[in-house]
Structures are given as C-alpha cells and as structure tokens.
Coordinates of C-alpha atoms in Angstrom, one line a residue:
X1 CA 0.0 0.0 0.0
X2 CA 2.9 2.3 0.8
X3 CA 4.5 1.7 -2.5
X4 CA 1.3 2.4 -4.4
X5 CA 0.9 5.7 -2.4
X6 CA 4.5 6.6 -3.3
X7 CA 3.8 5.9 -7.0
X8 CA 0.8 8.2 -6.9
X9 CA 3.0 10.9 -5.3
X10 CA 5.7 10.4 -7.9
X11 CA 3.1 10.8 -10.7
X12 CA 1.9 14.1 -9.2
X13 CA 5.5 15.3 -8.9
X14 CA 6.1 14.5 -12.6
X15 CA 2.8 16.2 -13.6
X16 CA 3.5 19.4 -11.7
X17 CA 6.9 19.6 -13.4
X18 CA 5.1 19.3 -16.8
X19 CA 2.4 21.8 -16.0
X20 CA 0.9 22.8 -12.6
X21 CA -2.5 23.0 -14.2
X22 CA -2.6 19.2 -14.3
X23 CA -3.0 19.3 -10.5
X24 CA -4.8 22.6 -10.0
X25 CA -6.8 24.4 -12.7
X26 CA -6.4 27.6 -10.7
X27 CA -2.9 28.0 -12.1
X28 CA -2.5 29.7 -15.5
X29 CA -0.3 28.9 -18.5
X30 CA 2.2 31.5 -17.4
X31 CA 2.7 29.6 -14.1
X32 CA 4.3 26.8 -16.1
X33 CA 8.1 27.4 -16.5
X34 CA 8.3 24.5 -18.9
X35 CA 5.7 25.9 -21.1
X36 CA 7.4 29.2 -21.2
X37 CA 10.7 27.4 -22.2
X38 CA 8.8 25.5 -24.9
X39 CA 7.4 28.7 -26.3
X40 CA 10.8 30.3 -26.6
X41 CA 12.3 27.2 -28.1
X42 CA 9.6 26.9 -30.7
X43 CA 9.6 30.7 -31.5
X44 CA 13.4 30.4 -32.2
X45 CA 13.0 27.2 -34.2
X46 CA 10.2 28.5 -36.4
X47 CA 12.0 31.8 -36.9
X48 CA 15.0 29.8 -38.1
X49 CA 12.9 27.9 -40.6
X50 CA 12.8 24.7 -38.6
X51 CA 9.9 22.3 -37.9
X52 CA 9.5 20.4 -34.6
X53 CA 8.2 17.2 -33.1
X54 CA 7.1 17.7 -29.5
X55 CA 6.8 14.5 -27.4
X56 CA 5.0 14.1 -24.1
X57 CA 4.1 11.0 -22.2
X58 CA 0.9 12.7 -20.9
X59 CA -1.9 13.3 -23.4
X60 CA -3.3 15.8 -20.8
X61 CA -0.1 17.8 -21.5
X62 CA -0.9 17.7 -25.2
X63 CA -4.4 19.0 -24.4
X64 CA -2.8 22.1 -22.8
X65 CA -0.1 22.6 -25.5
X66 CA -2.6 22.7 -28.4
X67 CA -4.4 25.9 -27.4
X68 CA -1.1 27.4 -26.2
X69 CA 0.5 27.0 -29.6
X70 CA -2.7 28.3 -31.3
X71 CA -2.5 31.5 -29.2
X72 CA 1.0 32.1 -30.6
X73 CA -0.2 31.5 -34.2
X74 CA 1.6 28.1 -34.5
X75 CA -0.7 25.7 -36.2
X76 CA 0.0 22.0 -35.3
X77 CA -1.1 18.5 -35.8
X78 CA -1.5 15.9 -33.1
X79 CA -1.0 12.2 -32.9
X80 CA -1.7 10.1 -29.8
X81 CA -3.0 6.8 -28.7
X82 CA -6.6 7.8 -29.5
X83 CA -5.7 8.4 -33.2
X84 CA -7.2 5.6 -35.3
X85 CA -4.5 3.5 -37.0
X86 CA -5.9 4.3 -40.4
X87 CA -5.3 8.1 -39.7
X88 CA -1.8 7.8 -38.4
X89 CA -0.1 7.6 -41.8
X90 CA -2.2 10.3 -43.2
X91 CA -1.2 12.7 -40.4
X92 CA 2.4 11.9 -40.9
X93 CA 2.2 12.4 -44.6
X94 CA 0.4 15.7 -44.2
X95 CA 3.0 17.0 -41.7
X96 CA 5.9 15.9 -44.0
X97 CA 4.3 17.6 -47.0
X98 CA 3.0 20.8 -45.5
X99 CA 5.7 23.2 -44.5
X100 CA 3.1 25.6 -43.1
X101 CA 2.6 23.2 -40.2
X102 CA 5.6 23.9 -37.9
X103 CA 4.7 21.5 -35.1
X104 CA 3.5 18.0 -34.6
X105 CA 2.4 17.0 -31.0
X106 CA 2.9 13.3 -30.3
X107 CA 2.4 11.2 -27.3
X108 CA 5.6 9.3 -26.6
X109 CA 4.0 5.8 -26.8
X110 CA 2.1 6.5 -30.0
X111 CA 5.2 8.0 -31.7
X112 CA 7.8 5.6 -30.5
X113 CA 8.0 3.3 -33.5
X114 CA 7.0 2.9 -37.1
X115 CA 6.6 6.6 -38.1
X116 CA 8.6 8.5 -40.7
X117 CA 8.6 12.2 -39.8
X118 CA 11.4 13.7 -41.9
X119 CA 9.5 16.9 -42.3
X120 CA 10.9 17.9 -38.8
X121 CA 14.5 18.7 -38.0
X122 CA 13.9 19.5 -34.3
X123 CA 12.8 17.1 -31.6
X124 CA 11.6 18.3 -28.2
X125 CA 11.0 15.9 -25.3
X126 CA 8.7 17.9 -23.1
X127 CA 9.0 15.5 -20.1
X128 CA 11.6 12.8 -19.5
X129 CA 10.8 9.1 -19.8
X130 CA 12.4 6.4 -17.6
X131 CA 13.9 4.5 -20.6
X132 CA 16.4 6.5 -22.7
X133 CA 15.9 3.9 -25.5
X134 CA 12.2 4.9 -25.8
X135 CA 13.2 8.5 -26.1
X136 CA 15.9 7.6 -28.7
X137 CA 13.3 5.7 -30.8
X138 CA 11.0 8.7 -30.7
X139 CA 13.8 11.0 -31.8
X140 CA 14.6 8.6 -34.6
X141 CA 11.2 9.4 -36.2
X142 CA 13.0 12.4 -37.7
X143 CA 16.2 10.4 -38.5
X144 CA 14.6 8.4 -41.3
X145 CA 15.4 7.7 -44.9
X146 CA 14.9 10.9 -46.8
X147 CA 16.0 13.3 -44.1
X148 CA 18.4 15.8 -45.6
X149 CA 19.0 18.1 -42.6
X150 CA 20.8 17.7 -39.3
X151 CA 18.3 16.9 -36.5
X152 CA 18.6 18.6 -33.2
X153 CA 17.0 17.1 -30.0
X154 CA 16.1 18.8 -26.8
X155 CA 14.9 17.5 -23.4
X156 CA 13.1 20.0 -21.1
X157 CA 14.0 19.2 -17.5
X158 CA 12.9 21.2 -14.4
X159 CA 16.0 21.7 -12.2
X160 CA 16.0 20.5 -8.7
X161 CA 13.0 18.2 -9.1
X162 CA 12.2 14.5 -9.5
X163 CA 12.9 14.9 -13.2
X164 CA 16.6 15.3 -12.4
X165 CA 16.5 12.3 -10.2
X166 CA 14.9 10.2 -13.0
X167 CA 17.8 11.2 -15.3
X168 CA 20.4 10.4 -12.7
X169 CA 18.9 6.9 -12.2
X170 CA 18.5 6.1 -15.9
X171 CA 22.0 4.7 -16.0
X172 CA 22.4 3.1 -12.6
X173 CA 18.9 1.7 -12.1
X174 CA 17.1 1.6 -15.4
X175 CA 15.4 -1.7 -14.3
X176 CA 14.0 -0.1 -11.2
X177 CA 12.5 2.8 -13.2
X178 CA 11.1 0.3 -15.7
X179 CA 9.2 -1.4 -12.9
X180 CA 8.2 1.9 -11.2
X181 CA 6.6 3.3 -14.3
X182 CA 5.0 0.0 -15.4
X183 CA 2.1 1.0 -13.2
X184 CA 1.3 -2.6 -12.2
X185 CA 1.1 -4.2 -8.8
X186 CA 3.4 -7.0 -9.8
X187 CA 6.1 -4.5 -10.9
X188 CA 5.8 -2.4 -7.8
X189 CA 6.4 -5.5 -5.7
X190 CA 10.0 -5.5 -6.9
X191 CA 10.6 -2.0 -5.5
X192 CA 12.0 -1.5 -2.0
X193 CA 11.1 1.4 0.2
X194 CA 14.8 2.5 0.0
X195 CA 14.4 2.7 -3.8
X196 CA 11.3 4.8 -3.4
X197 CA 13.1 7.2 -1.0
X198 CA 15.9 7.6 -3.5
X199 CA 13.4 9.1 -6.0
X200 CA 11.5 11.2 -3.5
X201 CA 13.9 12.3 -0.9
X202 CA 15.0 16.0 -0.6

C-alpha cells in the first residue's frame, strides 16, 4: 500500500513539473516554467525555418499545448493513442508535405516506432521518460530515410525536481525505473522502500 501511495506521489510530482494546471486548474499557462521554455524554443526554431516534433508521455499535456500554440499562431497536428490506426499515416504524410505546419504534437508511446517524420528537423521531449531507449526511438522518427537536414534534439527538465533524479537513475537503475513506471502491482512489488526514497527524498 505504501509503494502504491509513493507511486501516486511520484506521478503528481512529474505532472507538476510538466504543468501545474494538471493538478490545480487555478494555475495559469504563465505559471508553467516548462511551457514558457517551450514557447521560446519553438519561436526560435520557427523563426529559423525549422519544424518540430514535440513529445510528451501525458496526453493531458498535449491538451494544454494545443491551445497554447494556437494562441501564438503556431498551427499544429496531433498524434496520440486515440488516433485511429488508419489516420496515423495520413497525419504523418500531411505533416511531412505541408511546410506551413511547424509543429507535430505526439504522445511518446504513440510516436515511439514505425513513423517517418522527416518533415521535422527539431525534436523536443517535453518531459523525460524512464527509458532513454524509448526517447531515442522517438527521436529517430525524424532520423529516417529521406532526411536531408541535421536533426537537433532537446529535453526539457525542471531543475531540482524529481525529473533530475529520474535522469540520474537512468544509467544506474534503469530496471528499477522500468518497474516503477510499469504502473502494475506486480512490478511495484519488486521495488524496495529504499528505492522509493531515492526518488522522492529531498
């Protein structure tokens, strides 16, 4: 029970890093430091003639990013787990062919494999995932046959938070993080309270 409670706490900590509005709608878009950083990064990229893939593991984050980009006059497409399989290829083809669409928002799991998105030369991971291989697979969506430009990848991390701890543990305890984020009782049974404290302690 304590491990499950710790998992819930960790999820909340990760969400507040992504955008505090995920926990409390009283916050505004300007209260999200990460969203401000994304705006600046995208403004710079678009001004330089670049197009971007923005990955997040939370579809609720994509729900917040869509109107935020629209307010800045940045049209975008979106691809996530709710996108019907028959529409996935059409969305990718439209993004690759239409240079007036500077941004494609993608959930990390939906965009991890099988997509060719060479229309982008900038990849932004809005929140870190436990497994660097999954992030690398997502980034590789822009590194596909037909890509003629150098691809730049960014990862947005809130300093002094659980996001930094996840990054530090990626190398030393990737297996632990795999179990922790598997979100199943069987996986959580493998995690000791000491492991939980390592992620949550001050």
